[in-house]
Amino acid sequence: MTGLDKMKSQILDEAKAAADSKLSEARSQAEEILDKAKAEAAKTTSSISQKSEAEIANYKERIVSSIDLQRRTKILAAKQEIIAEVLDKAYGTLKTMESGAYFDMLLKLLGKYALPQEGEIYFSSADLERLPDGYEAKISGAAAEKGGSLTLSKTGRNIENGFILAYGGIEENCTIKAMFDAKKDELSDKVHKLLFL
């Protein structure tokens, strides 16, 4: 199991534990709302006992429907909060990953976004200073596999991590934050399936 797989597994385990805890809390709160509403309905029902059975049944039905909506809303909000926390934690883990794994991940990302033409690749100043030996050759190799070529810019960009590809004045933002933002809905769906289905 690679370091990245271990991090994914650890994040997923922690997220599942947090999800179980938050969902349990949300369900408990929903049950409290239900109990209070039932007590209120019982009081109201007794005070209007002179009304017809149909009106009483209709009133009870509306109360139950309202309570169910509140319960579902509370659970949905808890799930959305858990998903946001998992994505934030995953982003934080990627930002602080070990240098070798980080640059390996960037090479995979480059393999996905490199174009079959001449271009330039920009890193942050911090990443330029810590580029592994031979990394420029790996960049050239990844670009060549796509039928293009990339020149490593020696000028750092004002980005936190990842890189920017420039082809003829058109730039592709391949920072980790940009990747997370672009895939936010897809990642949220995946986290939802892993935690709640």
JSON list of C-alpha atoms in Angstrom, two decimals:
[
{"chain": "A", "resi": 1, "resn": "MET", "atom": "CA", "xyz": [0.00, 0.00, 0.00]},
{"chain": "A", "resi": 2, "resn": "THR", "atom": "CA", "xyz": [1.51, 3.34, -1.03]},
{"chain": "A", "resi": 3, "resn": "GLY", "atom": "CA", "xyz": [1.78, 6.35, 1.25]},
{"chain": "A", "resi": 4, "resn": "LEU", "atom": "CA", "xyz": [-1.01, 8.06, -0.69]},
{"chain": "A", "resi": 5, "resn": "ASP", "atom": "CA", "xyz": [-3.25, 4.99, -0.30]},
{"chain": "A", "resi": 6, "resn": "LYS", "atom": "CA", "xyz": [-2.54, 4.94, 3.46]},
{"chain": "A", "resi": 7, "resn": "MET", "atom": "CA", "xyz": [-3.44, 8.65, 3.68]},
{"chain": "A", "resi": 8, "resn": "LYS", "atom": "CA", "xyz": [-6.66, 8.01, 1.72]},
{"chain": "A", "resi": 9, "resn": "SER", "atom": "CA", "xyz": [-7.53, 5.08, 3.99]},
{"chain": "A", "resi": 10, "resn": "GLN", "atom": "CA", "xyz": [-6.79, 7.08, 7.14]},
{"chain": "A", "resi": 11, "resn": "ILE", "atom": "CA", "xyz": [-8.84, 10.06, 5.93]},
{"chain": "A", "resi": 12, "resn": "LEU", "atom": "CA", "xyz": [-11.71, 7.76, 4.99]},
{"chain": "A", "resi": 13, "resn": "ASP", "atom": "CA", "xyz": [-11.64, 5.96, 8.38]},
{"chain": "A", "resi": 14, "resn": "GLU", "atom": "CA", "xyz": [-11.61, 9.26, 10.28]},
{"chain": "A", "resi": 15, "resn": "ALA", "atom": "CA", "xyz": [-14.36, 10.63, 8.06]},
{"chain": "A", "resi": 16, "resn": "LYS", "atom": "CA", "xyz": [-16.54, 7.57, 8.63]},
{"chain": "A", "resi": 17, "resn": "ALA", "atom": "CA", "xyz": [-16.12, 7.91, 12.40]},
{"chain": "A", "resi": 18, "resn": "ALA", "atom": "CA", "xyz": [-16.95, 11.63, 12.23]},
{"chain": "A", "resi": 19, "resn": "ALA", "atom": "CA", "xyz": [-19.89, 10.89, 9.94]},
{"chain": "A", "resi": 20, "resn": "ASP", "atom": "CA", "xyz": [-21.30, 8.28, 12.31]},
{"chain": "A", "resi": 21, "resn": "SER", "atom": "CA", "xyz": [-20.95, 10.66, 15.24]},
{"chain": "A", "resi": 22, "resn": "LYS", "atom": "CA", "xyz": [-22.55, 13.62, 13.45]},
{"chain": "A", "resi": 23, "resn": "LEU", "atom": "CA", "xyz": [-25.37, 11.54, 12.00]},
{"chain": "A", "resi": 24, "resn": "SER", "atom": "CA", "xyz": [-26.07, 10.05, 15.42]},
{"chain": "A", "resi": 25, "resn": "GLU", "atom": "CA", "xyz": [-26.20, 13.55, 16.88]},
{"chain": "A", "resi": 26, "resn": "ALA", "atom": "CA", "xyz": [-28.47, 14.77, 14.06]},
{"chain": "A", "resi": 27, "resn": "ARG", "atom": "CA", "xyz": [-30.79, 11.80, 14.52]},
{"chain": "A", "resi": 28, "resn": "SER", "atom": "CA", "xyz": [-30.89, 12.40, 18.27]},
{"chain": "A", "resi": 29, "resn": "GLN", "atom": "CA", "xyz": [-31.82, 16.05, 17.70]},
{"chain": "A", "resi": 30, "resn": "ALA", "atom": "CA", "xyz": [-34.43, 14.99, 15.15]},
{"chain": "A", "resi": 31, "resn": "GLU", "atom": "CA", "xyz": [-35.93, 12.57, 17.70]},
{"chain": "A", "resi": 32, "resn": "GLU", "atom": "CA", "xyz": [-36.09, 15.36, 20.29]},
{"chain": "A", "resi": 33, "resn": "ILE", "atom": "CA", "xyz": [-37.93, 17.55, 17.77]},
{"chain": "A", "resi": 34, "resn": "LEU", "atom": "CA", "xyz": [-40.30, 14.66, 17.05]},
{"chain": "A", "resi": 35, "resn": "ASP", "atom": "CA", "xyz": [-41.01, 14.05, 20.76]},
{"chain": "A", "resi": 36, "resn": "LYS", "atom": "CA", "xyz": [-41.69, 17.74, 21.39]},
{"chain": "A", "resi": 37, "resn": "ALA", "atom": "CA", "xyz": [-43.94, 17.96, 18.36]},
{"chain": "A", "resi": 38, "resn": "LYS", "atom": "CA", "xyz": [-45.87, 14.85, 19.41]},
{"chain": "A", "resi": 39, "resn": "ALA", "atom": "CA", "xyz": [-46.41, 16.31, 22.88]},
{"chain": "A", "resi": 40, "resn": "GLU", "atom": "CA", "xyz": [-47.55, 19.59, 21.34]},
{"chain": "A", "resi": 41, "resn": "ALA", "atom": "CA", "xyz": [-49.86, 17.74, 18.96]},
{"chain": "A", "resi": 42, "resn": "ALA", "atom": "CA", "xyz": [-51.37, 15.81, 21.86]},
{"chain": "A", "resi": 43, "resn": "LYS", "atom": "CA", "xyz": [-52.04, 19.05, 23.77]},
{"chain": "A", "resi": 44, "resn": "THR", "atom": "CA", "xyz": [-53.54, 20.76, 20.72]},
{"chain": "A", "resi": 45, "resn": "THR", "atom": "CA", "xyz": [-55.61, 17.69, 19.88]},
{"chain": "A", "resi": 46, "resn": "SER", "atom": "CA", "xyz": [-57.14, 17.56, 23.33]},
{"chain": "A", "resi": 47, "resn": "SER", "atom": "CA", "xyz": [-57.95, 21.28, 23.23]},
{"chain": "A", "resi": 48, "resn": "ILE", "atom": "CA", "xyz": [-59.77, 20.90, 19.95]},
{"chain": "A", "resi": 49, "resn": "SER", "atom": "CA", "xyz": [-61.45, 17.58, 20.75]},
{"chain": "A", "resi": 50, "resn": "GLN", "atom": "CA", "xyz": [-64.82, 19.08, 19.87]},
{"chain": "A", "resi": 51, "resn": "LYS", "atom": "CA", "xyz": [-63.68, 19.37, 16.23]},
{"chain": "A", "resi": 52, "resn": "SER", "atom": "CA", "xyz": [-64.38, 16.62, 13.81]},
{"chain": "A", "resi": 53, "resn": "GLU", "atom": "CA", "xyz": [-62.23, 13.52, 13.57]},
{"chain": "A", "resi": 54, "resn": "ALA", "atom": "CA", "xyz": [-61.27, 14.46, 10.02]},
{"chain": "A", "resi": 55, "resn": "GLU", "atom": "CA", "xyz": [-59.84, 17.83, 11.08]},
{"chain": "A", "resi": 56, "resn": "ILE", "atom": "CA", "xyz": [-57.86, 16.20, 13.88]},
{"chain": "A", "resi": 57, "resn": "ALA", "atom": "CA", "xyz": [-56.45, 13.53, 11.54]},
{"chain": "A", "resi": 58, "resn": "ASN", "atom": "CA", "xyz": [-55.54, 16.20, 8.99]},
{"chain": "A", "resi": 59, "resn": "TYR", "atom": "CA", "xyz": [-53.79, 18.27, 11.64]},
{"chain": "A", "resi": 60, "resn": "LYS", "atom": "CA", "xyz": [-51.81, 15.26, 12.89]},
{"chain": "A", "resi": 61, "resn": "GLU", "atom": "CA", "xyz": [-50.80, 14.42, 9.34]},
{"chain": "A", "resi": 62, "resn": "ARG", "atom": "CA", "xyz": [-49.50, 17.95, 8.72]},
{"chain": "A", "resi": 63, "resn": "ILE", "atom": "CA", "xyz": [-47.52, 17.87, 11.98]},
{"chain": "A", "resi": 64, "resn": "VAL", "atom": "CA", "xyz": [-45.94, 14.51, 11.12]},
{"chain": "A", "resi": 65, "resn": "SER", "atom": "CA", "xyz": [-45.06, 15.76, 7.63]},
{"chain": "A", "resi": 66, "resn": "SER", "atom": "CA", "xyz": [-43.50, 18.91, 9.04]},
{"chain": "A", "resi": 67, "resn": "ILE", "atom": "CA", "xyz": [-41.50, 16.93, 11.58]},
{"chain": "A", "resi": 68, "resn": "ASP", "atom": "CA", "xyz": [-40.26, 14.52, 8.93]},
{"chain": "A", "resi": 69, "resn": "LEU", "atom": "CA", "xyz": [-39.13, 17.44, 6.75]},
{"chain": "A", "resi": 70, "resn": "GLN", "atom": "CA", "xyz": [-37.24, 18.97, 9.70]},
{"chain": "A", "resi": 71, "resn": "ARG", "atom": "CA", "xyz": [-35.60, 15.60, 10.45]},
{"chain": "A", "resi": 72, "resn": "ARG", "atom": "CA", "xyz": [-34.50, 15.08, 6.82]},
{"chain": "A", "resi": 73, "resn": "THR", "atom": "CA", "xyz": [-33.22, 18.66, 6.59]},
{"chain": "A", "resi": 74, "resn": "LYS", "atom": "CA", "xyz": [-31.15, 18.22, 9.76]},
{"chain": "A", "resi": 75, "resn": "ILE", "atom": "CA", "xyz": [-29.62, 14.94, 8.55]},
{"chain": "A", "resi": 76, "resn": "LEU", "atom": "CA", "xyz": [-28.86, 16.41, 5.12]},
{"chain": "A", "resi": 77, "resn": "ALA", "atom": "CA", "xyz": [-27.14, 19.42, 6.70]},
{"chain": "A", "resi": 78, "resn": "ALA", "atom": "CA", "xyz": [-25.04, 17.08, 8.88]},
{"chain": "A", "resi": 79, "resn": "LYS", "atom": "CA", "xyz": [-24.03, 15.03, 5.82]},
{"chain": "A", "resi": 80, "resn": "GLN", "atom": "CA", "xyz": [-23.07, 18.15, 3.86]},
{"chain": "A", "resi": 81, "resn": "GLU", "atom": "CA", "xyz": [-20.97, 19.37, 6.78]},
{"chain": "A", "resi": 82, "resn": "ILE", "atom": "CA", "xyz": [-19.19, 16.01, 7.01]},
{"chain": "A", "resi": 83, "resn": "ILE", "atom": "CA", "xyz": [-18.47, 15.95, 3.26]},
{"chain": "A", "resi": 84, "resn": "ALA", "atom": "CA", "xyz": [-17.03, 19.49, 3.40]},
{"chain": "A", "resi": 85, "resn": "GLU", "atom": "CA", "xyz": [-14.81, 18.50, 6.35]},
{"chain": "A", "resi": 86, "resn": "VAL", "atom": "CA", "xyz": [-13.53, 15.40, 4.51]},
{"chain": "A", "resi": 87, "resn": "LEU", "atom": "CA", "xyz": [-12.69, 17.45, 1.40]},
{"chain": "A", "resi": 88, "resn": "ASP", "atom": "CA", "xyz": [-10.95, 20.12, 3.49]},
{"chain": "A", "resi": 89, "resn": "LYS", "atom": "CA", "xyz": [-8.93, 17.45, 5.29]},
{"chain": "A", "resi": 90, "resn": "ALA", "atom": "CA", "xyz": [-8.00, 15.74, 2.00]},
{"chain": "A", "resi": 91, "resn": "TYR", "atom": "CA", "xyz": [-6.86, 19.08, 0.55]},
{"chain": "A", "resi": 92, "resn": "GLY", "atom": "CA", "xyz": [-4.84, 19.80, 3.70]},
{"chain": "A", "resi": 93, "resn": "THR", "atom": "CA", "xyz": [-3.21, 16.36, 3.48]},
{"chain": "A", "resi": 94, "resn": "LEU", "atom": "CA", "xyz": [-2.23, 16.91, -0.15]},
{"chain": "A", "resi": 95, "resn": "LYS", "atom": "CA", "xyz": [-0.79, 20.34, 0.67]},
{"chain": "A", "resi": 96, "resn": "THR", "atom": "CA", "xyz": [1.45, 18.88, 3.38]},
{"chain": "A", "resi": 97, "resn": "MET", "atom": "CA", "xyz": [2.42, 15.59, 1.75]},
{"chain": "A", "resi": 98, "resn": "GLU", "atom": "CA", "xyz": [6.03, 14.41, 1.66]},
{"chain": "A", "resi": 99, "resn": "SER", "atom": "CA", "xyz": [8.10, 16.01, -1.12]},
{"chain": "A", "resi": 100, "resn": "GLY", "atom": "CA", "xyz": [8.71, 12.83, -3.15]},
{"chain": "A", "resi": 101, "resn": "ALA", "atom": "CA", "xyz": [5.04, 11.82, -3.16]},
{"chain": "A", "resi": 102, "resn": "TYR", "atom": "CA", "xyz": [4.03, 15.42, -3.94]},
{"chain": "A", "resi": 103, "resn": "PHE", "atom": "CA", "xyz": [6.23, 15.67, -7.03]},
{"chain": "A", "resi": 104, "resn": "ASP", "atom": "CA", "xyz": [5.20, 12.17, -8.18]},
{"chain": "A", "resi": 105, "resn": "MET", "atom": "CA", "xyz": [1.56, 13.30, -7.96]},
{"chain": "A", "resi": 106, "resn": "LEU", "atom": "CA", "xyz": [2.38, 16.43, -9.99]},
{"chain": "A", "resi": 107, "resn": "LEU", "atom": "CA", "xyz": [3.96, 14.26, -12.72]},
{"chain": "A", "resi": 108, "resn": "LYS", "atom": "CA", "xyz": [0.73, 12.22, -12.97]},
{"chain": "A", "resi": 109, "resn": "LEU", "atom": "CA", "xyz": [-1.24, 15.46, -13.16]},
{"chain": "A", "resi": 110, "resn": "LEU", "atom": "CA", "xyz": [1.11, 16.73, -15.87]},
{"chain": "A", "resi": 111, "resn": "GLY", "atom": "CA", "xyz": [0.56, 13.53, -17.84]},
{"chain": "A", "resi": 112, "resn": "LYS", "atom": "CA", "xyz": [-3.16, 14.27, -17.79]},
{"chain": "A", "resi": 113, "resn": "TYR", "atom": "CA", "xyz": [-3.04, 17.97, -18.76]},
{"chain": "A", "resi": 114, "resn": "ALA", "atom": "CA", "xyz": [0.01, 18.29, -21.03]},
{"chain": "A", "resi": 115, "resn": "LEU", "atom": "CA", "xyz": [-0.88, 19.12, -24.65]},
{"chain": "A", "resi": 116, "resn": "PRO", "atom": "CA", "xyz": [0.80, 17.95, -27.88]},
{"chain": "A", "resi": 117, "resn": "GLN", "atom": "CA", "xyz": [2.48, 21.31, -28.51]},
{"chain": "A", "resi": 118, "resn": "GLU", "atom": "CA", "xyz": [5.29, 23.52, -27.23]},
{"chain": "A", "resi": 119, "resn": "GLY", "atom": "CA", "xyz": [4.67, 25.20, -23.92]},
{"chain": "A", "resi": 120, "resn": "GLU", "atom": "CA", "xyz": [6.06, 26.33, -20.61]},
{"chain": "A", "resi": 121, "resn": "ILE", "atom": "CA", "xyz": [5.49, 25.07, -17.08]},
{"chain": "A", "resi": 122, "resn": "TYR", "atom": "CA", "xyz": [5.52, 27.33, -14.02]},
{"chain": "A", "resi": 123, "resn": "PHE", "atom": "CA", "xyz": [5.88, 26.34, -10.37]},
{"chain": "A", "resi": 124, "resn": "SER", "atom": "CA", "xyz": [5.79, 28.39, -7.20]},
{"chain": "A", "resi": 125, "resn": "SER", "atom": "CA", "xyz": [9.12, 29.79, -6.01]},
{"chain": "A", "resi": 126, "resn": "ALA", "atom": "CA", "xyz": [9.06, 27.36, -3.07]},
{"chain": "A", "resi": 127, "resn": "ASP", "atom": "CA", "xyz": [8.52, 24.35, -5.36]},
{"chain": "A", "resi": 128, "resn": "LEU", "atom": "CA", "xyz": [11.22, 25.54, -7.79]},
{"chain": "A", "resi": 129, "resn": "GLU", "atom": "CA", "xyz": [13.72, 25.55, -4.92]},
{"chain": "A", "resi": 130, "resn": "ARG", "atom": "CA", "xyz": [12.88, 21.99, -3.88]},
{"chain": "A", "resi": 131, "resn": "LEU", "atom": "CA", "xyz": [12.48, 20.31, -7.29]},
{"chain": "A", "resi": 132, "resn": "PRO", "atom": "CA", "xyz": [14.01, 16.82, -7.10]},
{"chain": "A", "resi": 133, "resn": "ASP", "atom": "CA", "xyz": [17.14, 16.08, -9.11]},
{"chain": "A", "resi": 134, "resn": "GLY", "atom": "CA", "xyz": [16.27, 15.09, -12.66]},
{"chain": "A", "resi": 135, "resn": "TYR", "atom": "CA", "xyz": [12.72, 16.42, -12.40]},
{"chain": "A", "resi": 136, "resn": "GLU", "atom": "CA", "xyz": [13.12, 18.71, -15.39]},
{"chain": "A", "resi": 137, "resn": "ALA", "atom": "CA", "xyz": [13.93, 15.65, -17.52]},
{"chain": "A", "resi": 138, "resn": "LYS", "atom": "CA", "xyz": [10.81, 13.90, -16.16]},
{"chain": "A", "resi": 139, "resn": "ILE", "atom": "CA", "xyz": [8.73, 16.93, -17.15]},
{"chain": "A", "resi": 140, "resn": "SER", "atom": "CA", "xyz": [10.19, 16.80, -20.67]},
{"chain": "A", "resi": 141, "resn": "GLY", "atom": "CA", "xyz": [9.49, 13.06, -20.84]},
{"chain": "A", "resi": 142, "resn": "ALA", "atom": "CA", "xyz": [5.85, 13.49, -19.74]},
{"chain": "A", "resi": 143, "resn": "ALA", "atom": "CA", "xyz": [5.34, 16.23, -22.35]},
{"chain": "A", "resi": 144, "resn": "ALA", "atom": "CA", "xyz": [7.02, 14.14, -25.06]},
{"chain": "A", "resi": 145, "resn": "GLU", "atom": "CA", "xyz": [4.67, 11.22, -24.31]},
{"chain": "A", "resi": 146, "resn": "LYS", "atom": "CA", "xyz": [1.81, 13.57, -25.26]},
{"chain": "A", "resi": 147, "resn": "GLY", "atom": "CA", "xyz": [3.61, 14.68, -28.43]},
{"chain": "A", "resi": 148, "resn": "GLY", "atom": "CA", "xyz": [4.67, 18.08, -27.09]},
{"chain": "A", "resi": 149, "resn": "SER", "atom": "CA", "xyz": [7.47, 19.78, -25.22]},
{"chain": "A", "resi": 150, "resn": "LEU", "atom": "CA", "xyz": [7.62, 21.86, -22.07]},
{"chain": "A", "resi": 151, "resn": "THR", "atom": "CA", "xyz": [10.23, 24.32, -20.91]},
{"chain": "A", "resi": 152, "resn": "LEU", "atom": "CA", "xyz": [10.62, 24.78, -17.15]},
{"chain": "A", "resi": 153, "resn": "SER", "atom": "CA", "xyz": [10.32, 28.46, -16.25]},
{"chain": "A", "resi": 154, "resn": "LYS", "atom": "CA", "xyz": [12.97, 29.53, -13.75]},
{"chain": "A", "resi": 155, "resn": "THR", "atom": "CA", "xyz": [10.64, 32.30, -12.52]},
{"chain": "A", "resi": 156, "resn": "GLY", "atom": "CA", "xyz": [8.33, 31.30, -9.71]},
{"chain": "A", "resi": 157, "resn": "ARG", "atom": "CA", "xyz": [4.63, 32.09, -9.92]},
{"chain": "A", "resi": 158, "resn": "ASN", "atom": "CA", "xyz": [2.46, 33.38, -7.10]},
{"chain": "A", "resi": 159, "resn": "ILE", "atom": "CA", "xyz": [0.73, 30.04, -6.50]},
{"chain": "A", "resi": 160, "resn": "GLU", "atom": "CA", "xyz": [0.63, 27.85, -3.43]},
{"chain": "A", "resi": 161, "resn": "ASN", "atom": "CA", "xyz": [1.23, 24.47, -5.04]},
{"chain": "A", "resi": 162, "resn": "GLY", "atom": "CA", "xyz": [0.84, 22.53, -8.27]},
{"chain": "A", "resi": 163, "resn": "PHE", "atom": "CA", "xyz": [1.78, 24.22, -11.52]},
{"chain": "A", "resi": 164, "resn": "ILE", "atom": "CA", "xyz": [0.56, 26.32, -14.42]},
{"chain": "A", "resi": 165, "resn": "LEU", "atom": "CA", "xyz": [0.91, 25.26, -18.05]},
{"chain": "A", "resi": 166, "resn": "ALA", "atom": "CA", "xyz": [1.19, 27.97, -20.72]},
{"chain": "A", "resi": 167, "resn": "TYR", "atom": "CA", "xyz": [0.65, 27.25, -24.40]},
{"chain": "A", "resi": 168, "resn": "GLY", "atom": "CA", "xyz": [0.77, 30.22, -26.76]},
{"chain": "A", "resi": 169, "resn": "GLY", "atom": "CA", "xyz": [-0.54, 32.69, -24.20]},
{"chain": "A", "resi": 170, "resn": "ILE", "atom": "CA", "xyz": [-3.28, 30.37, -22.92]},
{"chain": "A", "resi": 171, "resn": "GLU", "atom": "CA", "xyz": [-2.75, 29.14, -19.37]},
{"chain": "A", "resi": 172, "resn": "GLU", "atom": "CA", "xyz": [-4.09, 26.02, -17.69]},
{"chain": "A", "resi": 173, "resn": "ASN", "atom": "CA", "xyz": [-4.25, 26.34, -13.89]},
{"chain": "A", "resi": 174, "resn": "CYS", "atom": "CA", "xyz": [-3.16, 22.98, -12.46]},
{"chain": "A", "resi": 175, "resn": "THR", "atom": "CA", "xyz": [-2.80, 24.02, -8.84]},
{"chain": "A", "resi": 176, "resn": "ILE", "atom": "CA", "xyz": [-4.19, 21.58, -6.31]},
{"chain": "A", "resi": 177, "resn": "LYS", "atom": "CA", "xyz": [-6.77, 24.14, -5.19]},
{"chain": "A", "resi": 178, "resn": "ALA", "atom": "CA", "xyz": [-7.93, 24.66, -8.79]},
{"chain": "A", "resi": 179, "resn": "MET", "atom": "CA", "xyz": [-8.22, 20.88, -9.26]},
{"chain": "A", "resi": 180, "resn": "PHE", "atom": "CA", "xyz": [-10.26, 20.55, -6.05]},
{"chain": "A", "resi": 181, "resn": "ASP", "atom": "CA", "xyz": [-12.52, 23.45, -7.04]},
{"chain": "A", "resi": 182, "resn": "ALA", "atom": "CA", "xyz": [-13.06, 22.07, -10.56]},
{"chain": "A", "resi": 183, "resn": "LYS", "atom": "CA", "xyz": [-13.93, 18.60, -9.24]},
{"chain": "A", "resi": 184, "resn": "LYS", "atom": "CA", "xyz": [-15.80, 19.68, -6.09]},
{"chain": "A", "resi": 185, "resn": "ASP", "atom": "CA", "xyz": [-19.18, 18.23, -7.10]},
{"chain": "A", "resi": 186, "resn": "GLU", "atom": "CA", "xyz": [-17.64, 14.99, -8.34]},
{"chain": "A", "resi": 187, "resn": "LEU", "atom": "CA", "xyz": [-15.52, 14.63, -5.17]},
{"chain": "A", "resi": 188, "resn": "SER", "atom": "CA", "xyz": [-18.54, 15.41, -2.97]},
{"chain": "A", "resi": 189, "resn": "ASP", "atom": "CA", "xyz": [-20.51, 12.66, -4.72]},
{"chain": "A", "resi": 190, "resn": "LYS", "atom": "CA", "xyz": [-17.68, 10.16, -4.23]},
{"chain": "A", "resi": 191, "resn": "VAL", "atom": "CA", "xyz": [-17.32, 11.01, -0.54]},
{"chain": "A", "resi": 192, "resn": "HIS", "atom": "CA", "xyz": [-21.11, 10.72, -0.12]},
{"chain": "A", "resi": 193, "resn": "LYS", "atom": "CA", "xyz": [-21.09, 7.24, -1.69]},
{"chain": "A", "resi": 194, "resn": "LEU", "atom": "CA", "xyz": [-18.12, 6.12, 0.43]},
{"chain": "A", "resi": 195, "resn": "LEU", "atom": "CA", "xyz": [-19.59, 7.37, 3.71]},
{"chain": "A", "resi": 196, "resn": "PHE", "atom": "CA", "xyz": [-23.35, 7.09, 3.39]},
{"chain": "A", "resi": 197, "resn": "LEU", "atom": "CA", "xyz": [-24.27, 4.36, 0.90]}
]
